[in-house]
Amino acid sequence: MTDHNSSAGGVDGDRTSGEQGRSAAGWPAGAQQQPQPQSPQAAAPYGYADNPPVPPQQSSDAVRAQVAAAWVRSARPGPVPPGEAAVPVLPPQVSQPPAASKKDQRKAAQEAKRAERKAAYEQKKAEREGRKKGRGGAPAAPAQAVAAPAGADARPAGSSVPAASVGAGAGSAAVAGGQARAAGGAGFDVPRPGGRLPAQGRRTHVAVRAALLITTCAFALGSCGVAGLVVGKSSVAVGDADLSAKDVERYRLSEFPITAAATFAEEYVTLCMTYSPQNADKRRDALTRYASSGVDRDCGMTGQGTQSVREAKWDGTVEELPEFGANGRYLGIQVKLSTGRITTLSVPVYVKDPATGSGLRIAGNVGEMPLAARGSAPAVKQDEEVVDQTLSNQLKGQVLPGFFKAWGASDTTGLTRFTTPDASQSATTGLAGALASPEVQEVVALAPEGSEPNATITYGQGQAVQARVTIVWGGAAAAAPAKGTPPPTTSVKRSYRLTLVNTAQGWFIKDVRGGVLDPTGGRADAGATASAAPVPEENPPAAGGEPAPGASPAPKTP
């Protein structure tokens, strides 16, 4: 039976029945007729030998229709089941899609990766929700997974989804179902390969990792500490605490009792340098209590003349006594005689027990030595100093006379008018009447640093300057002259260093200090001998060799 409604019925409408029969007899079932090759002259119709006309291009649907119609005409008639058409099922249409560009390929790859990430995220999310429900006690939803039979196509009829996509989806569903069944049946979650452990296991894993990390750090710190102690102990060598001979000599460190030996030597020198013919025996007996048996009992005196000692003190010089080692020293004692002469004696002193300073003894005769050499003072550089002569004259005429008058008398009310509220104690105390009648002889006010010489200098409020002041005091105000005695006319010159501060009311004194340096330096006794010139004796020794009042008394015998 032929379907006359099909478009295939009109394909061979122009051909005769004989031609149709030949086509049916010559083609096998389901095959297409193979065209016979012909030469161009034979195939070309009349009048188109050179340029035959090109037949129109037919679509693939039209070609398929022609093939179906030919197959129907050549097929043998047979019984057709009811409800079915006589038109056979055609083979699937194969169409070749156009080749995609590189841009479309990249875009498709990105879309595929994005879809994979989204699927992985959804799967992880579903796993987390399942674990939460398992911890909360809610029963996990049973996974419904339908396993397709092997070799069967799971696509629905008429669906255009590829079989590979359906198979992949079924496999994923089966994996998810297996996980859900494992979670519901055994009571724990089975993580997928590369996934995280369950909640409880993850916490235990983190705790173990933290414990391992802390233990490793503690071990490393302990190792570093032990290594540091070992290296430090081996590198730092503990030296002896003993001082060298140079250090002992430089700092005058010794176990020898210097103070006790110096006092003993001063007493002996006072007896030795004080003599008179009237008390020669008593002097000799006193000296024997200090000296050893072989020492001159008269201490070098011949018994003629009279002499006394005003002062005898240790001058700080120490020399080792090699014969006695640590038990003996040569000590220098400076002596000022009643005649005004000053000299130095070198005295050998022995100590039996240096630890306690006991067992002292003069172990030899004394020797007179010259005074220690005096040095020269260096000159003071004052080239960079700038003197403000205007301020110097102002202080000399207006400020300093009244201040020193109140300062000499310790007049508290008067000092308040000249001193600042934060003035030092020396500026607000004064001399308590020891000196009076001050006369300002010289004032040198120093300009601030950076000032130009011979330039007008301005001062701001609160700015301080330094000044050197020379005062001539007329005498002692507290010493009242006796009846019939003229008042004291002795005057003394003293130098001071002042700190003055400029305020809105004028200049005020903040600090007073004594002493001013000599800018020239050098020495005043250049060319003179070291010994001091004799001074007339004010208190000659009394009869019998005893020192006069005011002189140093003879030491007691030990």
XYZ file of C-alpha atoms in Angstrom:
558
model
C 0.000 0.000 0.000
C 1.371 3.321 -0.964
C 1.145 6.560 1.063
C -0.061 9.004 -1.536
C 0.047 11.875 0.937
C 3.801 11.643 1.145
C 5.895 13.985 -0.874
C 7.631 10.984 -2.295
C 4.713 10.212 -4.537
C 5.450 13.030 -6.866
C 9.034 12.362 -7.350
C 8.768 10.120 -10.390
C 5.580 11.471 -11.765
C 7.067 12.169 -15.143
C 8.439 8.660 -15.622
C 6.572 5.836 -17.385
C 5.548 2.610 -15.776
C 8.164 0.749 -17.745
C 10.912 2.957 -16.295
C 9.484 2.453 -12.819
C 9.563 -1.261 -13.301
C 13.118 -1.188 -14.393
C 14.025 0.808 -11.305
C 12.276 -1.661 -9.045
C 13.876 -4.618 -10.747
C 17.365 -3.167 -10.835
C 17.675 -1.791 -7.150
C 17.933 -3.921 -4.137
C 15.765 -3.274 -1.100
C 16.852 -0.262 0.917
C 19.560 0.719 -1.567
C 19.862 3.714 -3.748
C 20.345 3.552 -7.494
C 23.895 4.104 -8.568
C 24.120 6.476 -11.536
C 25.989 5.150 -14.612
C 28.898 7.242 -15.794
C 28.307 8.908 -19.148
C 30.458 11.031 -21.324
C 29.736 14.710 -21.519
C 28.603 14.458 -25.141
C 26.193 11.641 -24.452
C 24.799 13.172 -21.274
C 24.394 16.643 -22.626
C 21.028 17.309 -24.242
C 20.698 18.805 -27.619
C 21.898 22.359 -27.877
C 23.947 22.231 -24.566
C 27.081 20.415 -25.656
C 29.508 23.011 -24.364
C 27.746 24.472 -21.304
C 25.147 22.069 -19.938
C 22.768 23.518 -17.331
C 23.508 22.789 -13.671
C 20.559 21.076 -11.922
C 19.299 22.830 -8.780
C 20.752 21.684 -5.429
C 18.219 19.674 -3.398
C 17.996 19.619 0.364
C 18.740 16.573 2.466
C 15.037 16.151 3.354
C 14.098 16.031 -0.322
C 16.765 13.449 -1.026
C 15.566 11.319 1.849
C 12.024 11.558 0.569
C 13.105 10.408 -2.875
C 14.997 7.464 -1.376
C 11.976 6.473 0.724
C 9.659 6.609 -2.282
C 12.004 4.435 -4.330
C 12.251 1.909 -1.519
C 8.456 1.719 -1.271
C 8.071 1.088 -5.010
C 10.720 -1.620 -5.005
C 9.568 -3.344 -1.766
C 7.572 -6.532 -2.047
C 3.955 -6.272 -0.911
C 3.241 -7.947 2.367
C 0.886 -7.843 5.275
C 1.003 -4.564 7.205
C 0.026 -4.622 10.853
C -2.999 -2.561 11.619
C -2.267 0.949 12.860
C 1.088 1.149 11.152
C 1.949 2.921 7.993
C 3.599 1.279 5.086
C 6.356 3.908 5.142
C 9.457 2.346 6.697
C 11.506 3.912 9.471
C 14.280 5.903 7.889
C 17.821 5.793 9.206
C 18.742 8.615 11.601
C 19.612 11.839 9.979
C 23.261 12.570 10.245
C 24.101 16.212 10.103
C 27.578 17.575 10.461
C 27.518 20.708 12.613
C 29.783 23.515 11.571
C 33.218 23.534 13.194
C 33.281 25.682 16.351
C 35.808 28.510 16.692
C 38.549 28.618 19.372
C 36.661 31.265 21.268
C 33.569 29.060 21.402
C 35.705 26.114 22.482
C 37.252 28.099 25.362
C 33.850 29.348 26.382
C 32.473 25.825 26.346
C 35.411 24.573 28.451
C 34.845 27.354 30.998
C 31.157 26.538 31.163
C 32.005 22.863 31.726
C 34.438 23.684 34.547
C 31.906 26.032 36.122
C 29.295 23.296 35.973
C 31.710 20.835 37.601
C 32.510 23.258 40.437
C 28.835 23.941 40.990
C 28.099 20.232 41.089
C 30.926 19.653 43.587
C 29.667 22.528 45.755
C 26.138 21.165 45.729
C 27.421 17.724 46.664
C 29.482 19.122 49.599
C 26.505 21.171 50.730
C 24.308 18.102 50.687
C 26.925 16.184 52.696
C 27.154 18.941 55.327
C 23.395 19.063 55.695
C 23.328 15.294 56.054
C 25.966 15.388 58.797
C 24.100 18.151 60.636
C 20.905 16.114 60.558
C 22.821 13.059 61.777
C 24.285 15.004 64.766
C 20.903 16.526 65.612
C 19.234 13.156 65.854
C 16.934 13.623 62.859
C 16.722 10.576 60.625
C 18.520 10.973 57.342
C 16.324 11.019 54.266
C 16.603 7.777 52.358
C 18.347 8.157 49.080
C 16.315 7.055 46.109
C 18.490 5.824 43.326
C 17.231 3.758 40.452
C 19.904 1.667 38.838
C 19.444 1.300 35.132
C 20.026 -2.174 33.700
C 23.227 -2.781 31.926
C 23.149 -1.766 28.278
C 19.779 -0.006 28.613
C 19.241 3.541 27.512
C 17.795 5.570 30.396
C 16.619 8.348 28.114
C 12.861 8.771 27.812
C 11.217 8.306 24.492
C 11.668 11.323 22.305
C 14.390 12.838 24.553
C 17.434 14.413 22.952
C 19.740 13.992 26.031
C 22.878 12.006 25.167
C 23.279 8.586 26.684
C 26.656 9.480 28.231
C 25.088 12.340 30.249
C 22.375 10.043 31.510
C 24.917 7.421 32.533
C 27.039 9.953 34.378
C 24.038 11.295 36.279
C 23.005 7.787 37.228
C 26.508 7.024 38.494
C 26.571 10.196 40.643
C 23.163 9.357 42.053
C 24.345 5.847 42.858
C 27.444 7.190 44.702
C 25.327 9.649 46.689
C 22.859 6.915 47.496
C 25.647 4.629 48.652
C 26.967 7.337 50.999
C 23.517 8.023 52.376
C 22.859 4.322 52.938
C 26.223 3.934 54.653
C 25.436 6.891 56.890
C 21.976 5.619 57.781
C 22.889 1.987 58.278
C 26.256 2.146 60.083
C 25.772 5.483 61.964
C 28.742 7.392 60.516
C 29.588 9.320 57.373
C 31.932 7.830 54.833
C 33.833 10.754 53.274
C 34.519 10.709 49.595
C 38.130 10.406 48.449
C 39.957 13.640 49.265
C 37.095 14.934 51.444
C 37.080 15.991 55.093
C 36.594 13.759 58.097
C 33.345 13.878 60.098
C 32.903 16.680 62.649
C 34.093 14.735 65.685
C 37.031 13.237 63.844
C 38.008 16.633 62.455
C 38.134 18.156 65.914
C 40.298 15.315 67.137
C 42.563 15.727 64.120
C 42.980 19.479 64.778
C 43.739 18.855 68.465
C 46.398 16.304 67.560
C 47.994 18.678 65.080
C 48.015 21.532 67.643
C 49.572 19.266 70.279
C 52.283 18.179 67.862
C 53.019 21.779 66.890
C 53.260 22.958 70.508
C 55.479 20.038 71.442
C 57.791 20.733 68.519
C 58.069 24.433 69.412
C 58.781 23.656 73.062
C 61.451 21.169 72.098
C 63.059 23.676 69.724
C 63.082 26.420 72.354
C 64.537 24.091 74.949
C 67.250 22.989 72.545
C 68.136 26.600 71.731
C 68.300 27.496 75.436
C 70.560 24.584 76.290
C 72.791 25.346 73.299
C 73.002 29.013 74.326
C 73.990 28.118 77.871
C 76.630 25.704 76.662
C 78.084 28.137 74.122
C 77.991 31.075 76.534
C 79.641 29.127 79.304
C 82.380 27.880 77.016
C 83.032 31.256 75.339
C 83.102 33.443 78.448
C 86.224 32.684 80.380
C 86.001 33.545 84.073
C 89.190 35.348 84.938
C 90.760 35.832 88.304
C 89.568 38.765 90.382
C 93.112 39.666 91.344
C 94.323 43.079 90.236
C 97.638 43.577 88.509
C 100.524 45.423 90.037
C 99.850 48.394 87.771
C 96.265 48.650 88.956
C 97.349 48.448 92.578
C 99.900 51.175 92.046
C 97.546 53.333 89.983
C 94.684 53.280 92.479
C 96.928 52.997 95.530
C 95.285 49.779 96.571
C 97.051 47.806 99.240
C 96.464 45.720 102.326
C 98.856 47.967 104.198
C 97.004 50.113 106.813
C 97.916 53.508 105.378
C 95.749 55.603 107.698
C 97.039 54.057 110.918
C 100.646 54.162 109.722
C 100.341 57.803 108.592
C 98.935 58.881 111.978
C 101.752 57.060 113.754
C 104.360 58.738 111.513
C 102.839 62.217 112.053
C 103.139 61.824 115.841
C 106.738 60.690 115.559
C 107.700 63.583 113.232
C 106.089 66.110 115.606
C 108.299 64.823 118.478
C 111.332 64.622 116.214
C 111.096 68.209 114.907
C 110.254 69.793 118.301
C 113.246 70.199 120.625
C 114.942 72.463 123.157
C 117.922 71.908 125.530
C 115.690 72.035 128.627
C 113.594 68.943 127.768
C 116.120 66.841 125.842
C 115.814 63.868 128.201
C 112.028 63.751 128.123
C 112.099 64.059 124.328
C 114.584 61.184 124.063
C 112.437 58.900 126.220
C 109.341 59.695 124.151
C 111.100 58.963 120.849
C 112.317 55.550 122.013
C 108.708 54.414 122.410
C 108.162 54.920 118.653
C 111.431 53.788 117.061
C 113.292 50.517 116.795
C 116.455 49.843 118.815
C 118.938 51.027 116.188
C 117.286 54.357 115.399
C 118.925 57.583 116.581
C 117.292 58.388 119.898
C 117.711 62.140 119.426
C 116.195 61.979 115.898
C 119.221 63.765 114.445
C 119.235 66.778 116.794
C 122.584 67.887 118.380
C 120.981 69.557 121.420
C 121.489 73.159 120.311
C 118.753 75.610 119.405
C 115.019 75.603 119.861
C 112.301 74.562 117.398
C 108.616 73.595 117.411
C 106.149 72.148 114.921
C 102.936 73.916 113.947
C 101.516 71.178 111.730
C 102.546 67.736 110.570
C 100.398 65.763 108.082
C 100.763 62.990 105.555
C 101.181 64.383 102.025
C 99.794 61.229 100.301
C 103.065 59.764 99.042
C 103.738 56.060 99.644
C 106.842 54.079 98.708
C 107.312 50.345 99.078
C 109.790 49.024 101.609
C 111.303 45.973 99.865
C 112.909 44.544 102.999
C 109.552 44.154 104.741
C 107.332 43.511 101.736
C 103.657 44.006 102.575
C 104.505 44.952 106.190
C 106.477 48.149 105.521
C 106.163 51.472 103.679
C 107.963 54.789 103.342
C 105.471 57.588 104.096
C 105.943 61.286 103.262
C 105.062 63.664 106.131
C 104.806 67.393 105.407
C 105.877 69.590 108.358
C 105.282 73.303 108.945
C 107.723 74.656 111.524
C 107.320 77.577 113.904
C 109.824 79.519 111.842
C 107.463 79.351 108.858
C 109.521 76.860 106.914
C 107.729 73.941 105.283
C 109.531 70.703 104.584
C 108.870 67.013 104.030
C 110.248 64.002 105.907
C 110.345 60.430 104.566
C 109.583 58.041 107.419
C 109.970 54.192 107.236
C 107.072 52.514 109.058
C 106.682 48.801 109.880
C 103.380 47.079 110.718
C 103.406 43.657 112.303
C 99.789 42.772 111.432
C 98.534 44.615 108.310
C 95.024 43.197 108.756
C 94.449 44.882 112.119
C 97.046 47.665 111.904
C 98.730 46.654 115.154
C 102.432 46.375 115.936
C 103.489 49.757 114.479
C 107.136 50.790 114.699
C 109.456 53.369 113.115
C 111.936 51.081 111.407
C 114.711 53.600 110.513
C 115.996 57.129 110.553
C 114.008 59.853 108.789
C 115.222 61.850 105.803
C 114.301 65.404 104.856
C 113.088 65.815 101.263
C 112.102 68.793 99.107
C 108.482 69.666 98.629
C 106.571 68.040 95.835
C 106.904 69.825 92.517
C 104.135 72.248 91.700
C 102.561 72.411 88.248
C 101.396 75.240 85.996
C 97.740 75.989 85.336
C 96.680 76.115 81.658
C 95.300 79.274 80.161
C 91.524 79.611 79.807
C 90.276 80.151 76.268
C 88.023 83.193 76.159
C 88.255 83.994 72.457
C 84.672 82.939 71.740
C 83.181 84.894 74.635
C 81.216 88.058 73.814
C 80.928 90.627 76.621
C 77.803 92.790 76.760
C 79.292 95.998 78.107
C 75.934 97.779 78.266
C 74.456 95.091 80.494
C 77.657 95.011 82.584
C 77.394 98.727 83.359
C 73.683 98.393 84.155
C 74.265 95.580 86.627
C 77.220 97.337 88.248
C 75.324 100.563 88.887
C 71.736 99.423 89.593
C 71.394 95.781 90.624
C 74.496 94.322 92.245
C 75.325 96.976 94.916
C 71.987 96.535 96.680
C 72.038 92.768 96.290
C 75.507 92.261 97.809
C 74.704 94.629 100.668
C 71.657 92.494 101.593
C 73.548 89.260 100.828
C 76.462 90.132 103.152
C 74.071 90.914 106.022
C 71.670 88.000 105.188
C 68.788 90.470 104.999
C 65.862 88.245 103.961
C 63.557 91.142 103.128
C 66.200 92.862 101.046
C 67.160 89.661 99.224
C 63.525 89.149 98.138
C 63.747 92.330 96.059
C 66.744 91.042 94.073
C 66.261 87.261 93.719
C 63.916 85.134 91.618
C 61.251 82.919 93.241
C 63.269 79.801 92.329
C 66.639 81.163 93.466
C 69.196 78.766 94.929
C 69.933 78.464 98.646
C 73.325 80.131 98.306
C 71.667 83.167 96.704
C 69.036 83.566 99.444
C 71.188 82.747 102.518
C 74.060 85.248 102.547
C 77.160 85.619 104.727
C 75.327 86.389 107.999
C 77.347 89.592 108.603
C 80.811 88.037 108.124
C 81.608 90.725 105.516
C 80.105 94.164 105.047
C 80.406 97.360 103.040
C 80.621 95.751 99.588
C 81.943 97.683 96.627
C 81.373 96.317 93.128
C 84.763 96.599 91.456
C 84.250 94.705 88.179
C 81.334 93.111 86.291
C 81.695 91.021 83.139
C 78.299 90.037 81.682
C 78.543 87.394 78.966
C 76.213 87.656 75.986
C 74.325 84.589 74.799
C 76.075 82.214 72.404
C 75.939 83.303 68.778
C 75.912 87.026 69.561
C 78.030 89.330 67.404
C 80.676 91.561 69.045
C 79.870 95.301 69.279
C 76.254 94.656 68.364
C 73.081 95.653 70.185
C 71.858 92.616 72.101
C 68.237 92.175 73.114
C 67.034 89.709 75.737
C 63.665 88.006 76.012
C 61.746 87.425 79.194
C 63.057 84.424 81.110
C 66.436 84.448 79.344
C 69.431 83.839 81.635
C 72.966 85.208 81.395
C 76.219 84.527 83.239
C 78.282 87.225 84.912
C 81.685 87.353 86.655
C 81.750 89.839 89.529
C 84.616 91.108 91.746
C 83.619 92.601 95.143
C 85.824 94.487 97.616
C 84.486 94.017 101.146
C 85.286 96.764 103.634
C 85.463 94.579 106.776
C 83.469 92.529 109.295
C 80.235 94.220 110.280
C 79.606 91.941 113.272
C 82.968 92.636 114.959
C 82.332 95.586 117.282
C 85.543 97.515 118.001
C 86.684 97.732 121.621
C 86.719 101.010 123.508
C 89.559 103.174 122.426
C 90.236 100.931 119.375
C 89.666 102.313 115.867
C 87.223 100.395 113.655
C 88.679 97.679 111.422
C 89.979 98.952 108.134
C 90.914 95.592 106.631
C 89.406 95.016 103.179
C 89.310 91.848 101.163
C 88.650 91.169 97.502
C 86.447 88.259 96.526
C 85.208 86.970 93.154
C 81.801 85.431 92.340
C 79.896 83.813 89.473
C 76.283 84.930 89.128
C 73.330 83.691 87.095
C 70.829 86.467 86.294
C 67.387 86.170 84.660
C 65.622 88.893 82.661
C 61.985 89.560 83.666
C 59.376 92.205 82.948
C 60.493 94.084 86.129
C 64.222 93.875 85.335
C 67.179 91.609 86.115
C 67.024 89.268 89.116
C 69.676 86.984 90.647
C 69.010 83.227 90.481
C 72.300 81.709 91.706
C 75.579 82.809 93.351
C 78.759 80.730 93.293
C 82.269 81.603 94.496
C 85.528 81.599 92.576
C 86.545 82.818 89.127
C 89.221 81.257 86.906
C 92.423 83.070 85.981
C 92.480 83.284 82.181
C 96.282 83.699 81.966
C 97.264 80.460 83.708
C 100.946 79.591 84.279
C 102.623 79.838 87.700
C 103.316 82.860 89.904
C 106.460 81.392 91.517
C 108.340 80.889 88.289
C 112.078 80.766 89.147
C 111.545 80.516 92.936
C 112.621 77.554 95.069
C 110.180 74.924 96.167
C 110.564 75.692 99.867
C 108.361 78.405 101.247
C 109.933 81.601 102.522
C 110.332 81.782 106.296
C 107.492 83.447 108.145
C 108.146 85.337 111.401
C 107.225 83.224 114.366
C 104.119 84.549 116.073
C 104.079 82.176 119.077
C 107.598 81.139 120.019
C 107.943 78.049 122.218
C 107.782 78.648 125.928
C 110.584 77.901 128.350
C 111.314 74.255 128.884
C 110.623 73.363 125.250
C 106.810 73.265 125.571
C 104.973 74.707 122.593
C 103.365 78.090 123.060
C 99.602 78.549 123.041
C 98.265 78.178 119.537
C 101.027 75.767 118.469
C 100.531 72.081 117.863
C 100.790 70.158 121.143
C 103.282 67.354 121.522
C 101.722 63.940 120.853
C 101.136 61.527 123.656
C 103.516 58.632 123.996
C 102.095 55.278 123.009
